GROMACS .gro file of C-alpha atoms in nm:
model
  250
    1UNK     CA    1  -2.051  -3.538   2.090
    2UNK     CA    2  -2.101  -3.374   2.388
    3UNK     CA    3  -2.002  -3.019   2.479
    4UNK     CA    4  -2.107  -2.723   2.681
    5UNK     CA    5  -2.391  -2.648   2.458
    6UNK     CA    6  -2.500  -2.999   2.458
    7UNK     CA    7  -2.822  -2.913   2.682
    8UNK     CA    8  -2.941  -2.661   2.431
    9UNK     CA    9  -2.947  -2.933   2.120
   10UNK     CA   10  -3.268  -3.081   1.983
   11UNK     CA   11  -3.279  -3.445   2.021
   12UNK     CA   12  -3.534  -3.475   1.717
   13UNK     CA   13  -3.239  -3.322   1.478
   14UNK     CA   14  -2.964  -3.541   1.596
   15UNK     CA   15  -3.197  -3.868   1.515
   16UNK     CA   16  -3.238  -3.712   1.177
   17UNK     CA   17  -2.899  -3.672   1.112
   18UNK     CA   18  -2.839  -4.021   1.250
   19UNK     CA   19  -3.039  -4.114   0.988
   20UNK     CA   20  -2.893  -3.925   0.705
   21UNK     CA   21  -2.539  -4.087   0.823
   22UNK     CA   22  -2.683  -4.451   0.839
   23UNK     CA   23  -2.819  -4.389   0.462
   24UNK     CA   24  -2.420  -4.299   0.366
   25UNK     CA   25  -2.294  -4.600   0.542
   26UNK     CA   26  -2.550  -4.852   0.329
   27UNK     CA   27  -2.435  -4.974   0.013
   28UNK     CA   28  -2.787  -4.924  -0.136
   29UNK     CA   29  -3.124  -4.848  -0.055
   30UNK     CA   30  -3.263  -4.923   0.279
   31UNK     CA   31  -3.569  -5.005   0.453
   32UNK     CA   32  -3.748  -4.890   0.760
   33UNK     CA   33  -3.684  -5.193   0.927
   34UNK     CA   34  -3.335  -5.217   0.858
   35UNK     CA   35  -3.276  -4.862   0.958
   36UNK     CA   36  -3.441  -4.872   1.269
   37UNK     CA   37  -3.229  -5.199   1.373
   38UNK     CA   38  -2.921  -5.016   1.287
   39UNK     CA   39  -2.987  -4.711   1.492
   40UNK     CA   40  -3.162  -4.911   1.769
   41UNK     CA   41  -3.491  -4.691   1.744
   42UNK     CA   42  -3.856  -4.782   1.700
   43UNK     CA   43  -3.987  -4.815   1.365
   44UNK     CA   44  -4.184  -4.546   1.397
   45UNK     CA   45  -3.968  -4.312   1.483
   46UNK     CA   46  -3.728  -4.417   1.175
   47UNK     CA   47  -4.032  -4.384   0.964
   48UNK     CA   48  -4.141  -4.058   1.050
   49UNK     CA   49  -3.779  -3.897   1.031
   50UNK     CA   50  -3.758  -4.098   0.699
   51UNK     CA   51  -4.066  -3.934   0.560
   52UNK     CA   52  -3.933  -3.559   0.662
   53UNK     CA   53  -3.662  -3.584   0.518
   54UNK     CA   54  -3.833  -3.692   0.221
   55UNK     CA   55  -4.067  -3.443   0.185
   56UNK     CA   56  -3.766  -3.144   0.217
   57UNK     CA   57  -3.544  -3.360  -0.044
   58UNK     CA   58  -3.316  -3.487   0.131
   59UNK     CA   59  -3.386  -3.843   0.088
   60UNK     CA   60  -3.539  -4.056  -0.191
   61UNK     CA   61  -3.769  -4.319  -0.179
   62UNK     CA   62  -3.836  -4.596  -0.409
   63UNK     CA   63  -4.113  -4.825  -0.303
   64UNK     CA   64  -4.036  -4.898   0.067
   65UNK     CA   65  -3.662  -4.827   0.014
   66UNK     CA   66  -3.490  -4.501   0.095
   67UNK     CA   67  -3.147  -4.348   0.018
   68UNK     CA   68  -2.989  -4.015   0.009
   69UNK     CA   69  -3.134  -3.721  -0.187
   70UNK     CA   70  -2.972  -3.516  -0.446
   71UNK     CA   71  -3.042  -3.196  -0.229
   72UNK     CA   72  -2.754  -3.300   0.012
   73UNK     CA   73  -2.511  -3.302  -0.309
   74UNK     CA   74  -2.626  -2.915  -0.351
   75UNK     CA   75  -2.580  -2.841   0.012
   76UNK     CA   76  -2.244  -3.026   0.034
   77UNK     CA   77  -2.123  -2.852  -0.284
   78UNK     CA   78  -2.210  -2.487  -0.148
   79UNK     CA   79  -2.023  -2.611   0.196
   80UNK     CA   80  -1.691  -2.734   0.061
   81UNK     CA   81  -1.683  -2.443  -0.217
   82UNK     CA   82  -1.592  -2.198   0.055
   83UNK     CA   83  -1.312  -2.427   0.234
   84UNK     CA   84  -0.967  -2.314   0.155
   85UNK     CA   85  -0.806  -2.655   0.127
   86UNK     CA   86  -1.051  -2.782  -0.132
   87UNK     CA   87  -1.001  -2.455  -0.346
   88UNK     CA   88  -0.613  -2.503  -0.371
   89UNK     CA   89  -0.582  -2.879  -0.379
   90UNK     CA   90  -0.849  -2.963  -0.677
   91UNK     CA   91  -0.667  -2.897  -0.932
   92UNK     CA   92  -0.363  -3.043  -0.828
   93UNK     CA   93  -0.569  -3.350  -0.769
   94UNK     CA   94  -0.682  -3.348  -1.075
   95UNK     CA   95  -0.345  -3.336  -1.223
   96UNK     CA   96  -0.235  -3.613  -1.029
   97UNK     CA   97  -0.536  -3.801  -1.158
   98UNK     CA   98  -0.399  -3.713  -1.512
   99UNK     CA   99  -0.026  -3.837  -1.410
  100UNK     CA  100  -0.144  -4.162  -1.242
  101UNK     CA  101  -0.450  -4.280  -1.451
  102UNK     CA  102  -0.622  -4.362  -1.106
  103UNK     CA  103  -0.871  -4.251  -0.874
  104UNK     CA  104  -0.754  -3.982  -0.643
  105UNK     CA  105  -0.896  -3.731  -0.376
  106UNK     CA  106  -0.877  -3.548  -0.058
  107UNK     CA  107  -0.992  -3.668   0.271
  108UNK     CA  108  -1.016  -3.445   0.597
  109UNK     CA  109  -1.109  -3.544   0.944
  110UNK     CA  110  -1.399  -3.380   1.106
  111UNK     CA  111  -1.546  -3.483   1.478
  112UNK     CA  112  -1.344  -3.789   1.453
  113UNK     CA  113  -1.469  -3.924   1.118
  114UNK     CA  114  -1.340  -3.934   0.766
  115UNK     CA  115  -1.497  -3.721   0.523
  116UNK     CA  116  -1.468  -3.706   0.156
  117UNK     CA  117  -1.362  -3.347   0.089
  118UNK     CA  118  -1.304  -3.430  -0.311
  119UNK     CA  119  -1.241  -3.722  -0.508
  120UNK     CA  120  -1.234  -3.781  -0.926
  121UNK     CA  121  -1.150  -4.027  -1.151
  122UNK     CA  122  -0.971  -4.062  -1.502
  123UNK     CA  123  -1.221  -3.985  -1.787
  124UNK     CA  124  -1.175  -4.333  -1.936
  125UNK     CA  125  -1.324  -4.508  -1.619
  126UNK     CA  126  -1.676  -4.533  -1.633
  127UNK     CA  127  -1.726  -4.692  -1.268
  128UNK     CA  128  -1.817  -4.433  -1.007
  129UNK     CA  129  -1.547  -4.432  -0.732
  130UNK     CA  130  -1.674  -4.527  -0.389
  131UNK     CA  131  -1.632  -4.291  -0.111
  132UNK     CA  132  -1.399  -4.368   0.167
  133UNK     CA  133  -1.518  -4.521   0.508
  134UNK     CA  134  -1.609  -4.284   0.760
  135UNK     CA  135  -1.389  -4.456   0.996
  136UNK     CA  136  -1.061  -4.352   0.988
  137UNK     CA  137  -0.825  -4.649   1.095
  138UNK     CA  138  -0.930  -4.870   0.759
  139UNK     CA  139  -0.819  -4.655   0.488
  140UNK     CA  140  -0.493  -4.514   0.362
  141UNK     CA  141  -0.601  -4.146   0.400
  142UNK     CA  142  -0.774  -4.202   0.757
  143UNK     CA  143  -0.442  -4.370   0.873
  144UNK     CA  144  -0.224  -4.123   0.714
  145UNK     CA  145  -0.438  -3.845   0.922
  146UNK     CA  146  -0.417  -4.080   1.242
  147UNK     CA  147  -0.085  -4.104   1.254
  148UNK     CA  148   0.013  -3.743   1.229
  149UNK     CA  149  -0.226  -3.651   1.543
  150UNK     CA  150  -0.121  -3.674   1.884
  151UNK     CA  151  -0.172  -4.005   2.073
  152UNK     CA  152  -0.409  -3.814   2.297
  153UNK     CA  153  -0.602  -3.703   1.996
  154UNK     CA  154  -0.618  -4.068   1.819
  155UNK     CA  155  -0.747  -4.220   2.132
  156UNK     CA  156  -1.025  -3.995   2.174
  157UNK     CA  157  -1.122  -4.085   1.826
  158UNK     CA  158  -1.085  -4.450   1.855
  159UNK     CA  159  -1.290  -4.402   2.211
  160UNK     CA  160  -1.573  -4.238   1.987
  161UNK     CA  161  -1.548  -4.461   1.678
  162UNK     CA  162  -1.402  -4.823   1.781
  163UNK     CA  163  -1.257  -5.020   1.532
  164UNK     CA  164  -1.523  -5.170   1.319
  165UNK     CA  165  -1.422  -5.483   1.112
  166UNK     CA  166  -1.505  -5.372   0.753
  167UNK     CA  167  -1.315  -5.672   0.575
  168UNK     CA  168  -1.080  -5.990   0.743
  169UNK     CA  169  -0.781  -5.716   0.684
  170UNK     CA  170  -0.904  -5.430   0.905
  171UNK     CA  171  -0.683  -5.375   1.197
  172UNK     CA  172  -0.932  -5.404   1.476
  173UNK     CA  173  -0.654  -5.450   1.742
  174UNK     CA  174  -0.567  -5.104   1.911
  175UNK     CA  175  -0.187  -5.192   1.998
  176UNK     CA  176  -0.154  -5.320   1.631
  177UNK     CA  177  -0.328  -5.006   1.498
  178UNK     CA  178  -0.058  -4.816   1.725
  179UNK     CA  179   0.214  -4.978   1.572
  180UNK     CA  180   0.095  -4.944   1.227
  181UNK     CA  181   0.044  -4.576   1.278
  182UNK     CA  182   0.393  -4.549   1.411
  183UNK     CA  183   0.548  -4.668   1.106
  184UNK     CA  184   0.335  -4.456   0.898
  185UNK     CA  185   0.441  -4.144   1.105
  186UNK     CA  186   0.808  -4.255   1.028
  187UNK     CA  187   0.764  -4.315   0.653
  188UNK     CA  188   0.495  -4.034   0.613
  189UNK     CA  189   0.334  -4.279   0.397
  190UNK     CA  190   0.021  -4.455   0.454
  191UNK     CA  191  -0.087  -4.799   0.232
  192UNK     CA  192  -0.437  -4.974   0.234
  193UNK     CA  193  -0.468  -5.355   0.101
  194UNK     CA  194  -0.788  -5.430   0.111
  195UNK     CA  195  -0.883  -5.320   0.467
  196UNK     CA  196  -1.188  -5.157   0.372
  197UNK     CA  197  -1.283  -5.293   0.039
  198UNK     CA  198  -1.139  -5.629  -0.051
  199UNK     CA  199  -1.048  -5.560  -0.413
  200UNK     CA  200  -0.914  -5.182  -0.312
  201UNK     CA  201  -0.573  -5.073  -0.269
  202UNK     CA  202  -0.477  -4.694  -0.192
  203UNK     CA  203  -0.173  -4.477  -0.087
  204UNK     CA  204  -0.178  -4.168   0.080
  205UNK     CA  205   0.001  -3.919   0.228
  206UNK     CA  206  -0.081  -3.644   0.527
  207UNK     CA  207  -0.127  -3.269   0.460
  208UNK     CA  208   0.013  -3.081   0.759
  209UNK     CA  209   0.112  -2.713   0.817
  210UNK     CA  210   0.226  -2.535   1.145
  211UNK     CA  211   0.176  -2.851   1.343
  212UNK     CA  212  -0.202  -2.881   1.217
  213UNK     CA  213  -0.334  -3.183   1.029
  214UNK     CA  214  -0.500  -3.046   0.748
  215UNK     CA  215  -0.584  -3.408   0.599
  216UNK     CA  216  -0.454  -3.627   0.337
  217UNK     CA  217  -0.440  -3.712  -0.046
  218UNK     CA  218  -0.446  -4.041  -0.211
  219UNK     CA  219  -0.464  -4.235  -0.513
  220UNK     CA  220  -0.658  -4.553  -0.506
  221UNK     CA  221  -0.724  -4.870  -0.738
  222UNK     CA  222  -0.759  -5.227  -0.757
  223UNK     CA  223  -0.497  -5.469  -0.671
  224UNK     CA  224  -0.419  -5.569  -1.056
  225UNK     CA  225  -0.331  -5.187  -1.112
  226UNK     CA  226  -0.145  -5.081  -0.784
  227UNK     CA  227   0.091  -5.332  -0.713
  228UNK     CA  228   0.493  -5.371  -0.704
  229UNK     CA  229   0.721  -5.086  -0.744
  230UNK     CA  230   0.432  -4.833  -0.890
  231UNK     CA  231   0.241  -4.922  -0.575
  232UNK     CA  232   0.544  -4.895  -0.302
  233UNK     CA  233   0.762  -4.618  -0.473
  234UNK     CA  234   0.627  -4.461  -0.778
  235UNK     CA  235   0.297  -4.319  -0.655
  236UNK     CA  236   0.377  -4.234  -0.304
  237UNK     CA  237   0.651  -4.024  -0.463
  238UNK     CA  238   0.438  -3.874  -0.676
  239UNK     CA  239   0.181  -3.790  -0.390
  240UNK     CA  240   0.452  -3.628  -0.190
  241UNK     CA  241   0.564  -3.406  -0.495
  242UNK     CA  242   0.192  -3.314  -0.511
  243UNK     CA  243   0.127  -3.186  -0.142
  244UNK     CA  244   0.468  -2.993  -0.180
  245UNK     CA  245   0.325  -2.821  -0.462
  246UNK     CA  246   0.040  -2.677  -0.310
  247UNK     CA  247   0.074  -2.647   0.068
  248UNK     CA  248   0.288  -2.302  -0.005
  249UNK     CA  249  -0.062  -2.178  -0.165
  250UNK     CA  250  -0.228  -2.223   0.154
   0.00000   0.00000   0.00000
């Protein structure tokens, strides 16, 4: 992102951040060649940045493959612990999981991308809940946020990120997405049906206060558990009630 201070930034640091973001987007470990191709940088550059990040604990290395390191989790936890929305919404999202018996979470928009501020699953579920896509257009919480933003801001975000096709159900046409966002804005509820992962469904509602879009709360699950009236009516109602409960606490 360019700005008035862009001339005082360090290109090497920006590259390291791009490396971390590429690792975050990967489904598993990534090799130097694959990472270099993804970022369109020389292999030698990718290797140097990966090695540096490995030395400081931000990246793990297994053989010749790399993945994000746990030190990032510590930094992330420290960062979100200071966020008032996280502190306020977390107990309500925990209660949401108890009521719906489904994974739930909180997503915010930062510089045009989705950030999973909090996500949790029912105790009975062994499988780890995968994070939402960083792209707002293909997830329920992302669409709930986009639908609440101004048309100008949505345009800026889409100019920066594009509309990557995550599955064959992802909306990759701007006009179609705009129509979808208009309908979401009218109803105040966003649905996701296999748009970021083929087997995933989700419902989300935006969190707005005094004209500002703070984020979105969602419930997610597989299509065999989120369907019919439960998916279309029951969970949306529970989500709306959840947001109404904690919004006055902010």
